[in-house]
Coordinates of C-alpha atoms and ligand atoms in Angstrom, one line a residue:
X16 CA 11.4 -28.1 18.6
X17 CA 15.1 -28.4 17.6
X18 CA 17.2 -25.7 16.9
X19 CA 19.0 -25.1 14.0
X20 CA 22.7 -23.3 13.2
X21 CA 20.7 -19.9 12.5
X22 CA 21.3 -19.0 8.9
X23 CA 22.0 -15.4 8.4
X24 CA 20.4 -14.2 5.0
X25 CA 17.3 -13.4 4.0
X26 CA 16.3 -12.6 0.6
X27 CA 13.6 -10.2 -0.5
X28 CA 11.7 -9.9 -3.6
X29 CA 9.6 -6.9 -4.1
X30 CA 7.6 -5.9 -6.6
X31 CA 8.8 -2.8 -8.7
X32 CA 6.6 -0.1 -7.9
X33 CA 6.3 2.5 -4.8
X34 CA 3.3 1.2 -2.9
X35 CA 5.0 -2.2 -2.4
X36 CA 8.9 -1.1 -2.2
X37 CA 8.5 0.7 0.8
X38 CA 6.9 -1.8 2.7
X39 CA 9.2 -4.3 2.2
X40 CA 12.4 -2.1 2.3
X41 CA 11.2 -1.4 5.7
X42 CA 10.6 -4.9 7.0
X43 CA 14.2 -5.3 5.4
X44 CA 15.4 -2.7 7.9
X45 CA 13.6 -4.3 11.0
X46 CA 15.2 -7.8 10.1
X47 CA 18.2 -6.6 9.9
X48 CA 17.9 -5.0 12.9
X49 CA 17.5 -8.8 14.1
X50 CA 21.1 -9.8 13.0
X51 CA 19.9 -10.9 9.3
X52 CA 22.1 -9.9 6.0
X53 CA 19.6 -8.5 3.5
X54 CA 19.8 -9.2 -0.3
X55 CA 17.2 -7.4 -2.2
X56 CA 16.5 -9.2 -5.7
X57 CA 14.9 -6.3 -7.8
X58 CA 13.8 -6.3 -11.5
X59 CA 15.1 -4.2 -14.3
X60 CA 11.9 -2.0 -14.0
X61 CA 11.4 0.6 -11.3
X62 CA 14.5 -0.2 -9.2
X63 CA 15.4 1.2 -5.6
X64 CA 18.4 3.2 -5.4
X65 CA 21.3 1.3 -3.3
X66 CA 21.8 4.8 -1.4
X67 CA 23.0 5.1 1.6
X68 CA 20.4 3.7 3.7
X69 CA 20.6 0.6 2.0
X70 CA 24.2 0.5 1.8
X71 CA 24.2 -2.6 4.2
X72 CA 22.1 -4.3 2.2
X73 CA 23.0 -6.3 -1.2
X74 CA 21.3 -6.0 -4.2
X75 CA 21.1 -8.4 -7.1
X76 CA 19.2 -7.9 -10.3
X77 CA 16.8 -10.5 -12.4
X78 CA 18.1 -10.3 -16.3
X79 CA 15.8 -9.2 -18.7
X80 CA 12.9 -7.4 -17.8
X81 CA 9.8 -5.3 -18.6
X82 CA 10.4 -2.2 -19.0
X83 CA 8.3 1.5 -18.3
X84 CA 6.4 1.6 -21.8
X85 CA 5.3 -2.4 -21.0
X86 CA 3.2 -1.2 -17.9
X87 CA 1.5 1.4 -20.1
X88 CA 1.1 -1.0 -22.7
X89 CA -0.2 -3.9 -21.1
X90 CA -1.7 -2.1 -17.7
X91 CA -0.4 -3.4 -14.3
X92 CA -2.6 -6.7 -14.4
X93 CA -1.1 -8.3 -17.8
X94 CA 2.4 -6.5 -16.9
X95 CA 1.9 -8.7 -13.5
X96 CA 1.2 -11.4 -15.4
X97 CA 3.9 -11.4 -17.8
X98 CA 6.5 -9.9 -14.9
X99 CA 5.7 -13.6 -13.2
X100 CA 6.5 -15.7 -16.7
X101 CA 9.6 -13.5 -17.6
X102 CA 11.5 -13.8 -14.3
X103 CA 10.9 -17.2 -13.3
X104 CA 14.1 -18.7 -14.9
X105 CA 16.4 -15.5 -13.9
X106 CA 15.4 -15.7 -10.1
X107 CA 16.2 -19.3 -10.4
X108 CA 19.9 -18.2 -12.0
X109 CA 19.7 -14.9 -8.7
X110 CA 19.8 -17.8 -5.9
X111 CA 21.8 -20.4 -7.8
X112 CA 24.4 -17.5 -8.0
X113 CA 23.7 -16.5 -4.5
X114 CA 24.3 -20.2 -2.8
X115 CA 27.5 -20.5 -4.8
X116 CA 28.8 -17.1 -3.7
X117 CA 27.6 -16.7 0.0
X118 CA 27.3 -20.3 0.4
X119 CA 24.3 -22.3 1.6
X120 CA 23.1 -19.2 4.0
X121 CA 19.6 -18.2 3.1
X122 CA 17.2 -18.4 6.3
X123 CA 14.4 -17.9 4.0
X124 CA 13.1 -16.2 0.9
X125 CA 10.6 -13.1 1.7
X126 CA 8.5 -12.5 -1.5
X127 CA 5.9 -10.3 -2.1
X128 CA 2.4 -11.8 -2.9
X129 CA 2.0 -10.7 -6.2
X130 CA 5.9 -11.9 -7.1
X131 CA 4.7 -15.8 -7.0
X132 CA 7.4 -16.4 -9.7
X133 CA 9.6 -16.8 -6.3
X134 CA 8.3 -20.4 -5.7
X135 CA 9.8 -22.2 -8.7
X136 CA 13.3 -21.2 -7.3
X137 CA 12.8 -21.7 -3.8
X138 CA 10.9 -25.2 -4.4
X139 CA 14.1 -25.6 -7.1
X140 CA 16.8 -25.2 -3.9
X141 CA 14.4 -26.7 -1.3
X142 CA 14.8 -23.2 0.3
X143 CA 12.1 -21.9 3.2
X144 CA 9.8 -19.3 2.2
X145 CA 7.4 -16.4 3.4
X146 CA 4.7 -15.0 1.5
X147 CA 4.9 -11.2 2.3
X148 CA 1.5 -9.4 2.0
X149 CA 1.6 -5.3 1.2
X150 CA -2.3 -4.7 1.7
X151 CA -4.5 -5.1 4.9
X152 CA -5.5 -8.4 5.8
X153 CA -9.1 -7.5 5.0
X154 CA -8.1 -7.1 1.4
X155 CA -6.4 -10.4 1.6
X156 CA -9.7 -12.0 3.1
X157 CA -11.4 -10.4 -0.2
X158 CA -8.9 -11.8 -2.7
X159 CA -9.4 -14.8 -0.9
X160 CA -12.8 -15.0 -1.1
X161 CA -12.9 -13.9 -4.3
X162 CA -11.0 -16.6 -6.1
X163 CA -13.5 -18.9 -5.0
X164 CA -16.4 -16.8 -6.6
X165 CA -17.5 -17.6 -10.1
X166 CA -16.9 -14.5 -11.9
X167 CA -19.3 -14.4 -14.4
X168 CA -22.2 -14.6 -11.9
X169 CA -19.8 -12.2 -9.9
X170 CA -20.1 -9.6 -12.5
X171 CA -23.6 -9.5 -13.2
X172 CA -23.9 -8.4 -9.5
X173 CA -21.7 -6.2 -9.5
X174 CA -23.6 -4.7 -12.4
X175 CA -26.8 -4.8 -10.7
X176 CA -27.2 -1.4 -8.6
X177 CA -29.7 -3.1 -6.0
X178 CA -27.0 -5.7 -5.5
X179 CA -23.8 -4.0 -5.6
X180 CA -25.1 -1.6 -2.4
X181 CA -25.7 -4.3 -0.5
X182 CA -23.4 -6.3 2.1
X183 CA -21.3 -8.9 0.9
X184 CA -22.7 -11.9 3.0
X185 CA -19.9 -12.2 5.6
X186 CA -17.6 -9.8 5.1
X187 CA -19.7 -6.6 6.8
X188 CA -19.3 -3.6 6.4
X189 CA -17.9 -4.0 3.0
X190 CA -20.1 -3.7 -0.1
X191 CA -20.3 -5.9 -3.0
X192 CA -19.1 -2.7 -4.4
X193 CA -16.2 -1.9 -2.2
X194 CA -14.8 -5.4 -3.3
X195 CA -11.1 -5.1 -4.6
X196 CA -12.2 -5.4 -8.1
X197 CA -10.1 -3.4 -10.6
X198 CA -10.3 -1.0 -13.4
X199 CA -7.1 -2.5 -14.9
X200 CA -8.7 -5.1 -16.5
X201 CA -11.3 -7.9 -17.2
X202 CA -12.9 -9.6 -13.8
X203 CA -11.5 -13.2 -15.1
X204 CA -8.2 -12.0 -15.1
X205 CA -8.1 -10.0 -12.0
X206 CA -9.6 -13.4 -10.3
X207 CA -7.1 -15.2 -12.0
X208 CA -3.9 -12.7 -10.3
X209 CA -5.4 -13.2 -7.0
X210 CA -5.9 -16.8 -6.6
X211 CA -2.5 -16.6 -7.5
X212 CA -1.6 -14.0 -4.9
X213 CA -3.4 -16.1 -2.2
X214 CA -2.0 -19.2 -2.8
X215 CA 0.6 -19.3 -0.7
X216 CA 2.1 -22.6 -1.8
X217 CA 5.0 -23.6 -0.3
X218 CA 5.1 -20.6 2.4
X219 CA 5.8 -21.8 5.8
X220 CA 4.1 -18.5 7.2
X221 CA 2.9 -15.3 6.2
X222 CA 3.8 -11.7 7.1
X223 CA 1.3 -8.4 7.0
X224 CA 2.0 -5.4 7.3
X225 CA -0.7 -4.4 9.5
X226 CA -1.7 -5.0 13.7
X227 CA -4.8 -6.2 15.4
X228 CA -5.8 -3.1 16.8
X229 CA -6.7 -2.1 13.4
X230 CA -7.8 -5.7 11.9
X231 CA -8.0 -8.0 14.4
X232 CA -11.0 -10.1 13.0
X233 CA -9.8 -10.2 9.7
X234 CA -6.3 -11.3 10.6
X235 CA -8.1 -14.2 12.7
X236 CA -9.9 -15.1 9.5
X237 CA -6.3 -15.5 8.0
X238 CA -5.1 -17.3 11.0
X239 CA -7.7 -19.8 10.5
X240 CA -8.2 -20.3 6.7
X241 CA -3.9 -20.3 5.7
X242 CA -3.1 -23.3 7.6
X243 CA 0.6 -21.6 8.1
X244 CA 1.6 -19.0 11.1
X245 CA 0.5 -15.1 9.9
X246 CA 2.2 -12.3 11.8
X247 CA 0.8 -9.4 11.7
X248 CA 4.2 -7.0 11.7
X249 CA 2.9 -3.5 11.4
X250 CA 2.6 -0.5 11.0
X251 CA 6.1 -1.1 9.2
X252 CA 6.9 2.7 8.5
X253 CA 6.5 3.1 12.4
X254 CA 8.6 0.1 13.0
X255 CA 11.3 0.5 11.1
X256 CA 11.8 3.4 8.9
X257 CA 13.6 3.1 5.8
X258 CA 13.3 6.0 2.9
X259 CA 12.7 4.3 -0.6
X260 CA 11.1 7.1 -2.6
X261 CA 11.5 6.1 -6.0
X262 CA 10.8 9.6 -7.1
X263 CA 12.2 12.8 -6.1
X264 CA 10.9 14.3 -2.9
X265 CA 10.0 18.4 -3.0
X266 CA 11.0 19.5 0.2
X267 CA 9.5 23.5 -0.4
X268 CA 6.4 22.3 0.1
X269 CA 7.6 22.1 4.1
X270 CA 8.6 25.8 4.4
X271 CA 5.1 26.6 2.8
X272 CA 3.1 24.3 5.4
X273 CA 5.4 26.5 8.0
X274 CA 4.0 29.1 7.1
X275 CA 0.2 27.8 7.5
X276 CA -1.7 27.7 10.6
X277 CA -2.0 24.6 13.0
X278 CA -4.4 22.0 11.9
X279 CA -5.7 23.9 8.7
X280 CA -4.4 22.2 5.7
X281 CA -5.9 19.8 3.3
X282 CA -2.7 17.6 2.1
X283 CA -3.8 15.9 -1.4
X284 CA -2.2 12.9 -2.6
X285 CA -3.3 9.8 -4.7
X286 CA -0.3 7.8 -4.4
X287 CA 2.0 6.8 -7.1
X288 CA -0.2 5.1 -9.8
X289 CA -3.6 6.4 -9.5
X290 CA -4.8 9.0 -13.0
X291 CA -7.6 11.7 -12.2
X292 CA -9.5 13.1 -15.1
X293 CA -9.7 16.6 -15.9
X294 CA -13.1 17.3 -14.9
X295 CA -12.7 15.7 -11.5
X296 CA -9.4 17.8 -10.7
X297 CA -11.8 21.1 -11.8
X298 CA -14.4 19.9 -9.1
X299 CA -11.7 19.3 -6.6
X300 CA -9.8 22.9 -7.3
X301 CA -13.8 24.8 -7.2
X302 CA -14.5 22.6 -4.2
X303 CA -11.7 23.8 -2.6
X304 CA -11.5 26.8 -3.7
X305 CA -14.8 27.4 -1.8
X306 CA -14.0 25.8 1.3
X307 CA -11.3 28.5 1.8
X308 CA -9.2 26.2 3.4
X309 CA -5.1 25.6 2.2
X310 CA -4.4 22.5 0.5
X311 CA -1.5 21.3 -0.7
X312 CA -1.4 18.8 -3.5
X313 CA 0.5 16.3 -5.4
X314 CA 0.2 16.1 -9.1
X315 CA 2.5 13.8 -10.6
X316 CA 3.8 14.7 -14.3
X317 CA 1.4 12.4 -16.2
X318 CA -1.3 11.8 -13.9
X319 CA -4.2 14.0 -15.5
X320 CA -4.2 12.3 -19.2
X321 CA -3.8 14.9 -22.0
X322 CA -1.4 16.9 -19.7
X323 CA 2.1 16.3 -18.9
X324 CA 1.9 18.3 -15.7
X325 CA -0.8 20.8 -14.8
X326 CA -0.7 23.0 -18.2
X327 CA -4.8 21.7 -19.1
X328 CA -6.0 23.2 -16.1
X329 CA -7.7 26.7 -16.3
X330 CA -6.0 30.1 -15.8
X331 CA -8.2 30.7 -12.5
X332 CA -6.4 27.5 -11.3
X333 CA -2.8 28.7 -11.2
X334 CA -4.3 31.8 -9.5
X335 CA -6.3 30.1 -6.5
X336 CA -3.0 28.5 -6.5
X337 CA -1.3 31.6 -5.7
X338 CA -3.8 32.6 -3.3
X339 CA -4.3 29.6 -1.0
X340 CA -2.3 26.7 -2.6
X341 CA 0.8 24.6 -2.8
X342 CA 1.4 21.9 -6.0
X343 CA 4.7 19.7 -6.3
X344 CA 5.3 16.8 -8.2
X345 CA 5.8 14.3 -5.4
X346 CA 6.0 15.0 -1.8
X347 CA 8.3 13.9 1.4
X348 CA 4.7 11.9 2.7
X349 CA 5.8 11.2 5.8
X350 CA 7.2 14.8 7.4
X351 CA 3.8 16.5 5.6
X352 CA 1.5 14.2 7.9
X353 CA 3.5 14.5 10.4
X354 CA 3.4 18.4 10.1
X355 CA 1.1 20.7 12.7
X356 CA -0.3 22.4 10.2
X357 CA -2.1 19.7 8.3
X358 CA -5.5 19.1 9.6
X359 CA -6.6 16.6 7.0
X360 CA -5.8 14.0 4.3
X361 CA -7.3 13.5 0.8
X362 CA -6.2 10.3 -0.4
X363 CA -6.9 7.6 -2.9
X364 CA -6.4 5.2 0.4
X365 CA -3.9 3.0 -1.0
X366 CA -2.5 0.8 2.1
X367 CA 0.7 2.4 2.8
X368 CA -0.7 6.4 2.7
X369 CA -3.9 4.8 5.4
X370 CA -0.9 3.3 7.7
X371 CA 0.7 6.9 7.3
X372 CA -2.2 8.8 8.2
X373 CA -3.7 6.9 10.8
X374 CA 0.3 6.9 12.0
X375 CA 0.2 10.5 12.5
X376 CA -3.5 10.8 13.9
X377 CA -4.7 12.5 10.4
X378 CA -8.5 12.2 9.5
X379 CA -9.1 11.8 5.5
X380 CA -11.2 12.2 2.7
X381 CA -11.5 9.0 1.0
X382 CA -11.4 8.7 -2.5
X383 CA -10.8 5.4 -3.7
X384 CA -9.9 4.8 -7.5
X385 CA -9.2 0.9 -7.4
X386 CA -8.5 -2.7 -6.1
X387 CA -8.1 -2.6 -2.3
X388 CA -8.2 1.2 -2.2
X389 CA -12.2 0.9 -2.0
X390 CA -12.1 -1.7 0.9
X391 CA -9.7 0.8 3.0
X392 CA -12.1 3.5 2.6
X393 CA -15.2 1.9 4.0
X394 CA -12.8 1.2 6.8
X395 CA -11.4 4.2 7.9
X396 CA -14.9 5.6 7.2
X397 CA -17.2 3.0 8.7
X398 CA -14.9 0.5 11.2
X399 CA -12.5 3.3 12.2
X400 CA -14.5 6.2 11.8
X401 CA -11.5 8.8 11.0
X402 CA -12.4 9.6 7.6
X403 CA -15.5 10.8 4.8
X404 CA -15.9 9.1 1.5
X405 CA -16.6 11.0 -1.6
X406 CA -19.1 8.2 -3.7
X407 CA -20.2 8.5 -6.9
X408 CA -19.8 11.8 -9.5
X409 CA -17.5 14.1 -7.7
X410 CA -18.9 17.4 -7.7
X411 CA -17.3 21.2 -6.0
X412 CA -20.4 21.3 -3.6
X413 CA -19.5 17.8 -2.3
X414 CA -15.7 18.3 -2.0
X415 CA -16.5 21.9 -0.2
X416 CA -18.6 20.3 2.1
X417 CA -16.3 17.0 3.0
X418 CA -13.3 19.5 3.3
X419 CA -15.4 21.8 5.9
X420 CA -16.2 18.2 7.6
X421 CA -12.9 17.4 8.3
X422 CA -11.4 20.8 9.0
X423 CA -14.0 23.0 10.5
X424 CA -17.3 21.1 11.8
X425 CA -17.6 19.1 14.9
X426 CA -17.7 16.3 13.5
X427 CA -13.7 16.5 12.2
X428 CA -13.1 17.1 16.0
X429 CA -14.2 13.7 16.9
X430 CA -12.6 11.9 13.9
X431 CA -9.3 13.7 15.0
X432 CA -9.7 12.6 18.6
X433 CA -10.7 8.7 17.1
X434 CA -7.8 9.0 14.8
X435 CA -5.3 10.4 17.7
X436 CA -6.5 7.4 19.6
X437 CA -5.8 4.7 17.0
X438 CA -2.2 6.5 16.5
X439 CA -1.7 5.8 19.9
X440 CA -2.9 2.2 19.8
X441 CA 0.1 1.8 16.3
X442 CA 2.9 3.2 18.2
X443 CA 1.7 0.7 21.4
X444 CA 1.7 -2.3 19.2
X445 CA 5.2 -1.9 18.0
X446 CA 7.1 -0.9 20.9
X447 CA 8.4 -3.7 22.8
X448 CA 5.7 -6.4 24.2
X449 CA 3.5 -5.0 21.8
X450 CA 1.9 -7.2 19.1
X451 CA 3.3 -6.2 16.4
X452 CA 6.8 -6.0 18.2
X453 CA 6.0 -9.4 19.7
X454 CA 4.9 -11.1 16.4
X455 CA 8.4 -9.7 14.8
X456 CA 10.3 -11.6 17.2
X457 CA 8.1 -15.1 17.1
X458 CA 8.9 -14.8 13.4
X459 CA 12.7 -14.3 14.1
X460 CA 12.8 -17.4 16.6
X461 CA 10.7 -19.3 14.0
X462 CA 13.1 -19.1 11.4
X463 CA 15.8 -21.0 14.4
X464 CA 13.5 -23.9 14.4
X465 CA 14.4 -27.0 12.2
X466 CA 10.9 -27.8 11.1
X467 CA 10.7 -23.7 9.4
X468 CA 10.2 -24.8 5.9
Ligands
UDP23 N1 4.2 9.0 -1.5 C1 5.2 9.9 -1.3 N2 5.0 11.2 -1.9 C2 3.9 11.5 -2.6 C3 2.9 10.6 -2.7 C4 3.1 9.3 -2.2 O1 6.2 9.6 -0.7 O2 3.9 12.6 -3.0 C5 4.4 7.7 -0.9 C6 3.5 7.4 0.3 O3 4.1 7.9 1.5 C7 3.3 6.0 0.3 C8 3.4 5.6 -1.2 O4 4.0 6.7 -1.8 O5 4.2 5.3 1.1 C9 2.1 5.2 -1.9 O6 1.7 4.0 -1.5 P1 0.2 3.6 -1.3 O7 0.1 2.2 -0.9 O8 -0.5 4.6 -0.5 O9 -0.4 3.8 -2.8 P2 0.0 3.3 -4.3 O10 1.0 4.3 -4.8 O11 0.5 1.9 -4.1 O12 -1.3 3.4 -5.0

């Protein structure tokens, strides 16, 4: 293959909320690690600051917008949808504006999956693409499949307990149940968003933010079904680290875990979108309460409706608080796992917090609320074996005896050991000649080659 005069700027388009920023600020880092200029195009809603660890890179913004109360309004579905109608035309005017001011410099366009908007402008200006993927490849297998399924015969499945335990034919060990299906809407329109997200259009490859150690059979699936290159780039947050909190970051909650002993902390988080209701929170605090192990835990203002913080909960709360517990708005994820005296993770098992934990060798408690949250958790539970999931009415007996699983039997031995093992296995794959590390760099030199587009 030719090669061509290597263009120097790659644009990224994320979409505006935590779980997919930090991903893709992150692969931003490791490209421009490469030798790349990075321009981030964000959207009025939920934008990352330009601090100082993006001060090298250059940010444009989309005009007009959505705006906080239109997610809470429309719920993220129909705000997906509408995000995609709204900022088709001002992308189009972002890269017009770009070519005329950097000149004709753009190696390729790097757009999240669920920002599909992207492909009117880059089919506009004849510009390469890459479709960049924020879940694990499994969950893109399941999107996949299921925009091919018909969803009213879908739902009646679904709906049918004898069915929805079973296997989904070729996709073992996940559940019809464990499907990415979504409480954020009707099944014809969560169909609808993923055959969008899956279609990759005009990409001329594919990026994930996962490695073959952890989904190697999946990402063959992709390999064979896209028709386009897919590298598998991950874990990103080992690869390149890049802070993006959208949210402030309570550091107290470090000198507390200092204070705790090594390997004996439950750290709770459910990631940035997920709501609990009161009654589960109260089986949670009893649960682990009577597990008489430490936990510290999240709560963001707003996430437990009815409450703007954690003023519903009981008095006896803020005193087993006191006693045995830590509670901050938002945490500094990373440096908890990472921290000796955290033992365990519960988590909602969104993609980035799995990477995370299995990162820093931390067995979890899987609770999943939504979408591909459920297919993580038979994962780390069933393929992986480094984590317990909680199914089903969530009651103090069951969260005691998960947290005594993880922290005190046996059994949380050998998922730590699995889990240490697997950590291992991340850091191997992106170090140099691993396949993560490798896969980077064939999608560098791809991007010299005159037939990338
Ligand atoms: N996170 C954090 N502090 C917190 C809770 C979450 O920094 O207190 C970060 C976490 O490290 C992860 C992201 O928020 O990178 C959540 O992404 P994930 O994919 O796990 O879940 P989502 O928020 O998309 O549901």
């Amino acid at each position: 293959m030719e090669e061509l005069r290597v263009k120097r700027r790659i644009v990224l388009v994320p979409v505006p909320a935590q779980g997919h920023v930090t991903p893709i600020m992150q692969l931003g880092k490791a490209l421009y690690s490469k030798g790349f200029s990075i321009t981030v195009v964000l959207t009025q809603y939920n934008r990352v600051s330009s601090s100082k660890d993006f001060s090298d890179f250059h940010f444009l913004t989309i005009p007009g917008s959505l705006t906080e109360s239109d997610l809470k309004n429309l719920g993220p579905f129909k705000f997906l949808f509408k995000l995609n109608q709204i900022c088709e035309a001002g992308f189009k005017q972002c890269i017009g504006q770009l070519l005329q001011e950097q000149g004709n410099d753009i190696a390729c366009v790097v757009y999240d999956e669920y920002m599909y908007f992207s492909q009117a402008a880059v089919k506009e200006f004849q510009l390469p693409s890459v479709l960049f993927s924020t879940t694990s490849a499994t969950a893109f297998v399941c999107r996949s499949v299921l925009s091919r399924v018909d969803a009213e015969s879908f739902l009646l499945d679904m709906k049918d307990p004898k069915v929805s335990d079973k296997v989904f034919p070729g996709l073992h060990p996940l559940r019809y149940k464990d499907l990415p299906t979504s409480a954020f809407g009707p099944i014809e329109s969560i169909l609808k968003v993923y055959s969008e997200t899956v279609n990759i259009r005009t990409a001329s490859a594919v990026i994930i933010n996962s490695t073959s150690c952890l989904e190697n059979s999946s990402l063959a699936w992709l390999q064979r079904e896209l028709q386009v290159p897919v590298y598998p780039i991950g874990p990103l947050h080992i690869a390149a680290s890049a802070p993006s909190s959208l949210l402030e970051e309570d550091m107290s909650c470090i000198e507390w875990l200092n204070k705790q002993k090594l390997g004996s902390v439950i750290y709770i988080s459910l990631g940035s979108l997920a709501l609990m209701e009161t009654k589960d929170v109260l089986e949670m605090a009893w649960g682990l309460s009577n597990s008489n192990q430490p936990f510290l835990w999240v709560i963001r203002p707003g996430s437990i409706p009815g409450s703007e913080w954690t003023e519903s909960l009981p008095e006896g709360f803020s005193k087993l608080v006191a006693e045995r517990g830590y509670i901050v708005k938002w945490a500094p994820q990373m440096e908890v796992l990472r921290h000796p005296a955290v033992g365990g993770f519960w988590s909602h098992c969104g993609w980035n917090s799995t990477l995370e934990s299995i990162g820093e060798g931390v067995p979890m408690i899987c609770r999943p609320f939504t979408g591909d949250q459920k297919v993580n958790a038979r994962y780390l539970e069933r393929v992986w074996r480094i984590g317990v999931q909680l199914e089903g009415e969530l009651d103090k007996g069951t969260v005691e005896r998960a947290v005594e699983r993880l922290l005190v039997d046996e059994e949380g031995v050998e998922m730590r050991k699995r889990a240490i093992d697997l950590k291992e296995k991340l850091e191997a794959s992106v170090r140099s000649k691993g396949s993560s590390c490798s896969s980077l760099n064939n999608f560098v030199s791809s991007l010299k080659m005159k037939n990338f587009m």
